[in-house]
Amino acid sequence: MPAPLVSAVLGLWQDRPPEENVAVARLADELGYPELWIGEMATYDAFALATAVAGVTDRIDFTIGPLAVHVRTPMTVAVGAASVANLTGRHVDVALGTSSDVVVERWHGLARGRPARTLEDHAVATAELLSGRKADLRTETVATTGYRLRLPSPESSLTVAAFGPRAIGVTARVADRLVLNMVTPAAARRLVDELATAAEAAGRPCPTVAAWLPAAIDPTDETLHQIAMGLVAYLAAPGYGEMFAEAGFGDLVEFARSRPHPKELFAAVPPALLDAIGLIGTADDVDDRIADYTAAGVDEICLVPATAGDAAERTLGALAPG
């Protein structure tokens, strides 16, 4: 079985200094990681961060996103990607997703209706614009007419973040790659199989599969605290909760859905849950865990390194390509 591609992710940890992400990016570049995923949440604009990162790195390429399709239009995504590619000389790929009710409806004040249809329509229009062609699309969810990139096409591939069956179908029909977030190997295998079936039905080659996984080699208590804090927001979420229950944490999911105070929920997270959805332990432990994901059909392991103390240096150093 061929070794998977290994890339690095800027974790955008909410309880850590945001500028820490620039240091992680510089480290990933120095260690030879070929790809850096730059998402967007509550701090930096993703395109601004990518441009800043290019100024302190030498060669690493970018996948920007997943970007929320209800928040950014296809034009703003295409212009942003083309801008970063043109200004930095790096290759820029794009990832799209549906984000969450909190981000779309509460933070942005927008409706998050028909997420799967919006995702597909947005992906179709975005791919046209990224290619340098003029996109003319008017649907119930997305409309763009008459614009063509004035900058050179970034020739970006398109990744879709998916978890449920409808989004998996969208990925099969329109994307080059699927990205999964914090999945168990068993869930990854099921989703890989669903993707292959959907791609065959669509008459397309099956997209490749990437998995974002929290990672920590020889974790300290501080490191484990950081990863557990990052899990709290997902425990009650549709899809994630069911996956955690399937992995044996049904009581925790039920508790999370009773809406306890976040501190109470954090205190209830067992170490075994971190092991179930991450790459945590000794270097040998993590190698074995990566093999589990590879056996499940994951093509690319995307390391989301914990950063507390010297965790990022230890983890990215131990797992660096080559």
Tab-separated table of N, CA and C in Angstrom, residues 191-278:
chain	number	residue	atom	x	y	z
A	191	LEU	N	-17.302	6.626	4.397
A	191	LEU	CA	-17.450	7.788	3.522
A	191	LEU	C	-16.680	7.609	2.220
A	192	VAL	N	-15.525	6.970	2.284
A	192	VAL	CA	-14.768	6.664	1.059
A	192	VAL	C	-15.591	5.749	0.152
A	193	ASP	N	-16.223	4.751	0.733
A	193	ASP	CA	-17.056	3.840	-0.058
A	193	ASP	C	-18.257	4.569	-0.662
A	194	GLU	N	-18.891	5.451	0.126
A	194	GLU	CA	-20.016	6.228	-0.396
A	194	GLU	C	-19.571	7.124	-1.546
A	195	LEU	N	-18.398	7.711	-1.417
A	195	LEU	CA	-17.876	8.582	-2.471
A	195	LEU	C	-17.619	7.788	-3.750
A	196	ALA	N	-17.025	6.613	-3.617
A	196	ALA	CA	-16.747	5.788	-4.797
A	196	ALA	C	-18.038	5.399	-5.508
A	197	THR	N	-19.051	5.037	-4.742
A	197	THR	CA	-20.344	4.680	-5.330
A	197	THR	C	-20.964	5.875	-6.046
A	198	ALA	N	-20.916	7.043	-5.415
A	198	ALA	CA	-21.500	8.241	-6.013
A	198	ALA	C	-20.735	8.671	-7.261
A	199	ALA	N	-19.419	8.535	-7.256
A	199	ALA	CA	-18.627	8.899	-8.426
A	199	ALA	C	-18.922	7.969	-9.593
A	200	GLU	N	-19.077	6.693	-9.300
A	200	GLU	CA	-19.419	5.744	-10.363
A	200	GLU	C	-20.770	6.089	-10.967
A	201	ALA	N	-21.738	6.449	-10.112
A	201	ALA	CA	-23.060	6.830	-10.613
A	201	ALA	C	-22.998	8.103	-11.454
A	202	ALA	N	-22.058	8.996	-11.116
A	202	ALA	CA	-21.917	10.250	-11.853
A	202	ALA	C	-21.072	10.093	-13.103
A	203	GLY	N	-20.453	8.937	-13.268
A	203	GLY	CA	-19.607	8.721	-14.444
A	203	GLY	C	-18.315	9.507	-14.398
A	204	ARG	N	-17.804	9.752	-13.197
A	204	ARG	CA	-16.571	10.513	-13.038
A	204	ARG	C	-15.543	9.680	-12.284
A	205	PRO	N	-14.249	9.988	-12.474
A	205	PRO	CA	-13.239	9.359	-11.613
A	205	PRO	C	-13.494	9.730	-10.162
A	206	CYS	N	-13.195	8.828	-9.270
A	206	CYS	CA	-13.433	9.105	-7.852
A	206	CYS	C	-12.449	10.165	-7.359
A	207	PRO	N	-12.942	11.233	-6.739
A	207	PRO	CA	-12.023	12.224	-6.156
A	207	PRO	C	-11.110	11.584	-5.115
A	208	THR	N	-9.958	12.177	-4.914
A	208	THR	CA	-9.088	11.732	-3.839
A	208	THR	C	-9.677	12.169	-2.500
A	209	VAL	N	-9.159	11.580	-1.428
A	209	VAL	CA	-9.718	11.830	-0.096
A	209	VAL	C	-8.614	12.287	0.848
A	210	ALA	N	-8.859	13.425	1.497
A	210	ALA	CA	-7.956	13.957	2.516
A	210	ALA	C	-8.673	13.961	3.857
A	211	ALA	N	-7.926	13.842	4.936
A	211	ALA	CA	-8.519	13.864	6.283
A	211	ALA	C	-7.717	14.791	7.168
A	212	TRP	N	-8.406	15.805	7.721
A	212	TRP	CA	-7.819	16.676	8.739
A	212	TRP	C	-7.892	15.952	10.072
A	213	LEU	N	-6.744	15.787	10.731
A	213	LEU	CA	-6.699	15.038	11.983
A	213	LEU	C	-5.844	15.775	13.002
A	214	PRO	N	-6.380	16.040	14.204
A	214	PRO	CA	-5.540	16.639	15.244
A	214	PRO	C	-4.369	15.711	15.543
A	215	ALA	N	-3.190	16.299	15.702
A	215	ALA	CA	-1.983	15.485	15.816
A	215	ALA	C	-1.098	15.984	16.946
A	216	ALA	N	-0.546	15.032	17.701
A	216	ALA	CA	0.382	15.377	18.784
A	216	ALA	C	1.254	14.173	19.087
A	217	ILE	N	2.543	14.315	18.833
A	217	ILE	CA	3.513	13.282	19.205
A	217	ILE	C	3.940	13.512	20.657
A	218	ASP	N	3.920	12.454	21.468
A	218	ASP	CA	4.301	12.522	22.880
A	218	ASP	C	3.607	13.700	23.576
A	219	PRO	N	2.288	13.686	23.607
A	219	PRO	CA	1.557	14.853	24.110
A	219	PRO	C	1.738	15.061	25.609
A	220	THR	N	1.746	16.317	25.998
A	220	THR	CA	1.726	16.697	27.409
A	220	THR	C	0.279	16.933	27.828
A	221	ASP	N	0.060	17.138	29.112
A	221	ASP	CA	-1.291	17.456	29.584
A	221	ASP	C	-1.808	18.724	28.920
A	222	GLU	N	-0.927	19.696	28.726
A	222	GLU	CA	-1.320	20.942	28.073
A	222	GLU	C	-1.769	20.695	26.630
A	223	THR	N	-1.069	19.808	25.967
A	223	THR	CA	-1.418	19.465	24.587
A	223	THR	C	-2.787	18.793	24.529
A	224	LEU	N	-3.011	17.830	25.399
A	224	LEU	CA	-4.285	17.117	25.406
A	224	LEU	C	-5.429	18.065	25.764
A	225	HIS	N	-5.182	18.988	26.652
A	225	HIS	CA	-6.188	19.995	27.005
A	225	HIS	C	-6.579	20.791	25.762
A	226	GLN	N	-5.594	21.214	24.976
A	226	GLN	CA	-5.859	21.989	23.771
A	226	GLN	C	-6.717	21.208	22.779
A	227	ILE	N	-6.383	19.954	22.547
A	227	ILE	CA	-7.138	19.156	21.572
A	227	ILE	C	-8.557	18.903	22.069
A	228	ALA	N	-8.695	18.596	23.364
A	228	ALA	CA	-10.032	18.362	23.913
A	228	ALA	C	-10.902	19.608	23.803
A	229	MET	N	-10.328	20.772	24.048
A	229	MET	CA	-11.082	22.019	23.914
A	229	MET	C	-11.584	22.198	22.483
A	230	GLY	N	-10.774	21.801	21.515
A	230	GLY	CA	-11.174	21.924	20.122
A	230	GLY	C	-12.295	20.979	19.726
A	231	LEU	N	-12.490	19.923	20.502
A	231	LEU	CA	-13.539	18.939	20.214
A	231	LEU	C	-14.922	19.353	20.700
A	232	VAL	N	-14.971	20.197	21.726
A	232	VAL	CA	-16.223	20.459	22.421
A	232	VAL	C	-17.322	20.936	21.477
A	233	ALA	N	-16.996	21.811	20.552
A	233	ALA	CA	-18.013	22.385	19.666
A	233	ALA	C	-18.610	21.362	18.702
A	234	TYR	N	-17.951	20.227	18.531
A	234	TYR	CA	-18.409	19.237	17.553
A	234	TYR	C	-19.262	18.130	18.167
A	235	LEU	N	-19.246	18.004	19.483
A	235	LEU	CA	-19.836	16.822	20.101
A	235	LEU	C	-21.327	16.685	19.847
A	236	ALA	N	-22.048	17.793	19.790
A	236	ALA	CA	-23.494	17.734	19.574
A	236	ALA	C	-23.885	17.951	18.120
A	237	ALA	N	-22.912	18.230	17.260
A	237	ALA	CA	-23.220	18.598	15.874
A	237	ALA	C	-23.774	17.402	15.096
A	238	PRO	N	-24.755	17.641	14.227
A	238	PRO	CA	-25.286	16.551	13.395
A	238	PRO	C	-24.165	15.897	12.593
A	239	GLY	N	-24.213	14.599	12.495
A	239	GLY	CA	-23.177	13.863	11.780
A	239	GLY	C	-22.011	13.519	12.679
A	240	TYR	N	-21.394	14.521	13.265
A	240	TYR	CA	-20.289	14.262	14.188
A	240	TYR	C	-20.780	13.490	15.409
A	241	GLY	N	-21.891	13.940	15.981
A	241	GLY	CA	-22.411	13.263	17.161
A	241	GLY	C	-22.684	11.793	16.897
A	242	GLU	N	-23.277	11.510	15.747
A	242	GLU	CA	-23.570	10.117	15.400
A	242	GLU	C	-22.290	9.312	15.233
A	243	MET	N	-21.270	9.936	14.635
A	243	MET	CA	-19.998	9.237	14.473
A	243	MET	C	-19.361	8.948	15.833
A	244	PHE	N	-19.394	9.940	16.736
A	244	PHE	CA	-18.830	9.720	18.064
A	244	PHE	C	-19.600	8.629	18.809
A	245	ALA	N	-20.923	8.613	18.645
A	245	ALA	CA	-21.730	7.578	19.290
A	245	ALA	C	-21.371	6.204	18.738
A	246	GLU	N	-21.198	6.124	17.424
A	246	GLU	CA	-20.821	4.858	16.786
A	246	GLU	C	-19.481	4.355	17.322
A	247	ALA	N	-18.612	5.290	17.681
A	247	ALA	CA	-17.295	4.921	18.201
A	247	ALA	C	-17.318	4.576	19.683
A	248	GLY	N	-18.520	4.625	20.306
A	248	GLY	CA	-18.642	4.217	21.698
A	248	GLY	C	-18.817	5.342	22.696
A	249	PHE	N	-19.107	6.562	22.194
A	249	PHE	CA	-19.224	7.706	23.087
A	249	PHE	C	-20.640	8.279	23.066
A	250	GLY	N	-21.619	7.403	22.986
A	250	GLY	CA	-23.013	7.836	22.907
A	250	GLY	C	-23.468	8.619	24.121
A	251	ASP	N	-23.031	8.220	25.309
A	251	ASP	CA	-23.440	8.933	26.525
A	251	ASP	C	-22.921	10.373	26.497
A	252	LEU	N	-21.709	10.561	25.997
A	252	LEU	CA	-21.134	11.905	25.919
A	252	LEU	C	-21.918	12.759	24.914
A	253	VAL	N	-22.290	12.174	23.800
A	253	VAL	CA	-23.066	12.910	22.796
A	253	VAL	C	-24.423	13.303	23.369
A	254	GLU	N	-25.062	12.371	24.065
A	254	GLU	CA	-26.357	12.676	24.684
A	254	GLU	C	-26.216	13.818	25.684
A	255	PHE	N	-25.141	13.798	26.452
A	255	PHE	CA	-24.890	14.871	27.406
A	255	PHE	C	-24.664	16.199	26.681
A	256	ALA	N	-23.894	16.164	25.600
A	256	ALA	CA	-23.620	17.388	24.839
A	256	ALA	C	-24.908	17.980	24.283
A	257	ARG	N	-25.824	17.128	23.854
A	257	ARG	CA	-27.069	17.610	23.254
A	257	ARG	C	-28.078	18.079	24.304
A	258	SER	N	-27.748	17.888	25.573
A	258	SER	CA	-28.576	18.460	26.642
A	258	SER	C	-28.170	19.902	26.943
A	259	ARG	N	-27.185	20.406	26.211
A	259	ARG	CA	-26.714	21.788	26.296
A	259	ARG	C	-26.142	22.146	27.668
A	260	PRO	N	-25.177	21.392	28.138
A	260	PRO	CA	-24.521	21.769	29.389
A	260	PRO	C	-23.620	22.983	29.176
A	261	HIS	N	-23.122	23.556	30.225
A	261	HIS	CA	-22.135	24.619	30.100
A	261	HIS	C	-20.877	24.031	29.444
A	262	PRO	N	-20.232	24.787	28.543
A	262	PRO	CA	-19.041	24.243	27.870
A	262	PRO	C	-17.975	23.717	28.819
A	263	LYS	N	-17.818	24.333	29.981
A	263	LYS	CA	-16.822	23.830	30.927
A	263	LYS	C	-17.191	22.439	31.442
A	264	GLU	N	-18.485	22.208	31.655
A	264	GLU	CA	-18.930	20.884	32.082
A	264	GLU	C	-18.695	19.855	30.984
A	265	LEU	N	-18.989	20.254	29.761
A	265	LEU	CA	-18.804	19.329	28.647
A	265	LEU	C	-17.329	19.017	28.439
A	266	PHE	N	-16.488	20.034	28.514
A	266	PHE	CA	-15.052	19.812	28.380
A	266	PHE	C	-14.555	18.830	29.434
A	267	ALA	N	-15.034	18.993	30.665
A	267	ALA	CA	-14.593	18.116	31.753
A	267	ALA	C	-15.006	16.667	31.532
A	268	ALA	N	-16.024	16.450	30.703
A	268	ALA	CA	-16.529	15.098	30.471
A	268	ALA	C	-15.854	14.399	29.297
A	269	VAL	N	-15.004	15.103	28.547
A	269	VAL	CA	-14.368	14.497	27.370
A	269	VAL	C	-13.290	13.518	27.820
A	270	PRO	N	-13.410	12.239	27.465
A	270	PRO	CA	-12.416	11.259	27.891
A	270	PRO	C	-11.218	11.230	26.945
A	271	PRO	N	-10.033	10.898	27.428
A	271	PRO	CA	-8.863	10.805	26.556
A	271	PRO	C	-9.075	9.851	25.382
A	272	ALA	N	-9.891	8.823	25.586
A	272	ALA	CA	-10.101	7.852	24.514
A	272	ALA	C	-10.753	8.481	23.284
A	273	LEU	N	-11.544	9.531	23.476
A	273	LEU	CA	-12.160	10.183	22.320
A	273	LEU	C	-11.112	10.871	21.467
A	274	LEU	N	-10.124	11.472	22.085
A	274	LEU	CA	-9.053	12.099	21.327
A	274	LEU	C	-8.313	11.059	20.492
A	275	ASP	N	-8.065	9.903	21.096
A	275	ASP	CA	-7.395	8.835	20.359
A	275	ASP	C	-8.225	8.353	19.183
A	276	ALA	N	-9.550	8.398	19.324
A	276	ALA	CA	-10.433	7.858	18.289
A	276	ALA	C	-10.438	8.681	17.015
A	277	ILE	N	-10.180	9.993	17.133
A	277	ILE	CA	-10.310	10.854	15.945
A	277	ILE	C	-9.012	11.591	15.623
A	278	GLY	N	-7.908	11.179	16.229
A	278	GLY	CA	-6.673	11.912	15.998
A	278	GLY	C	-5.460	11.022	15.881
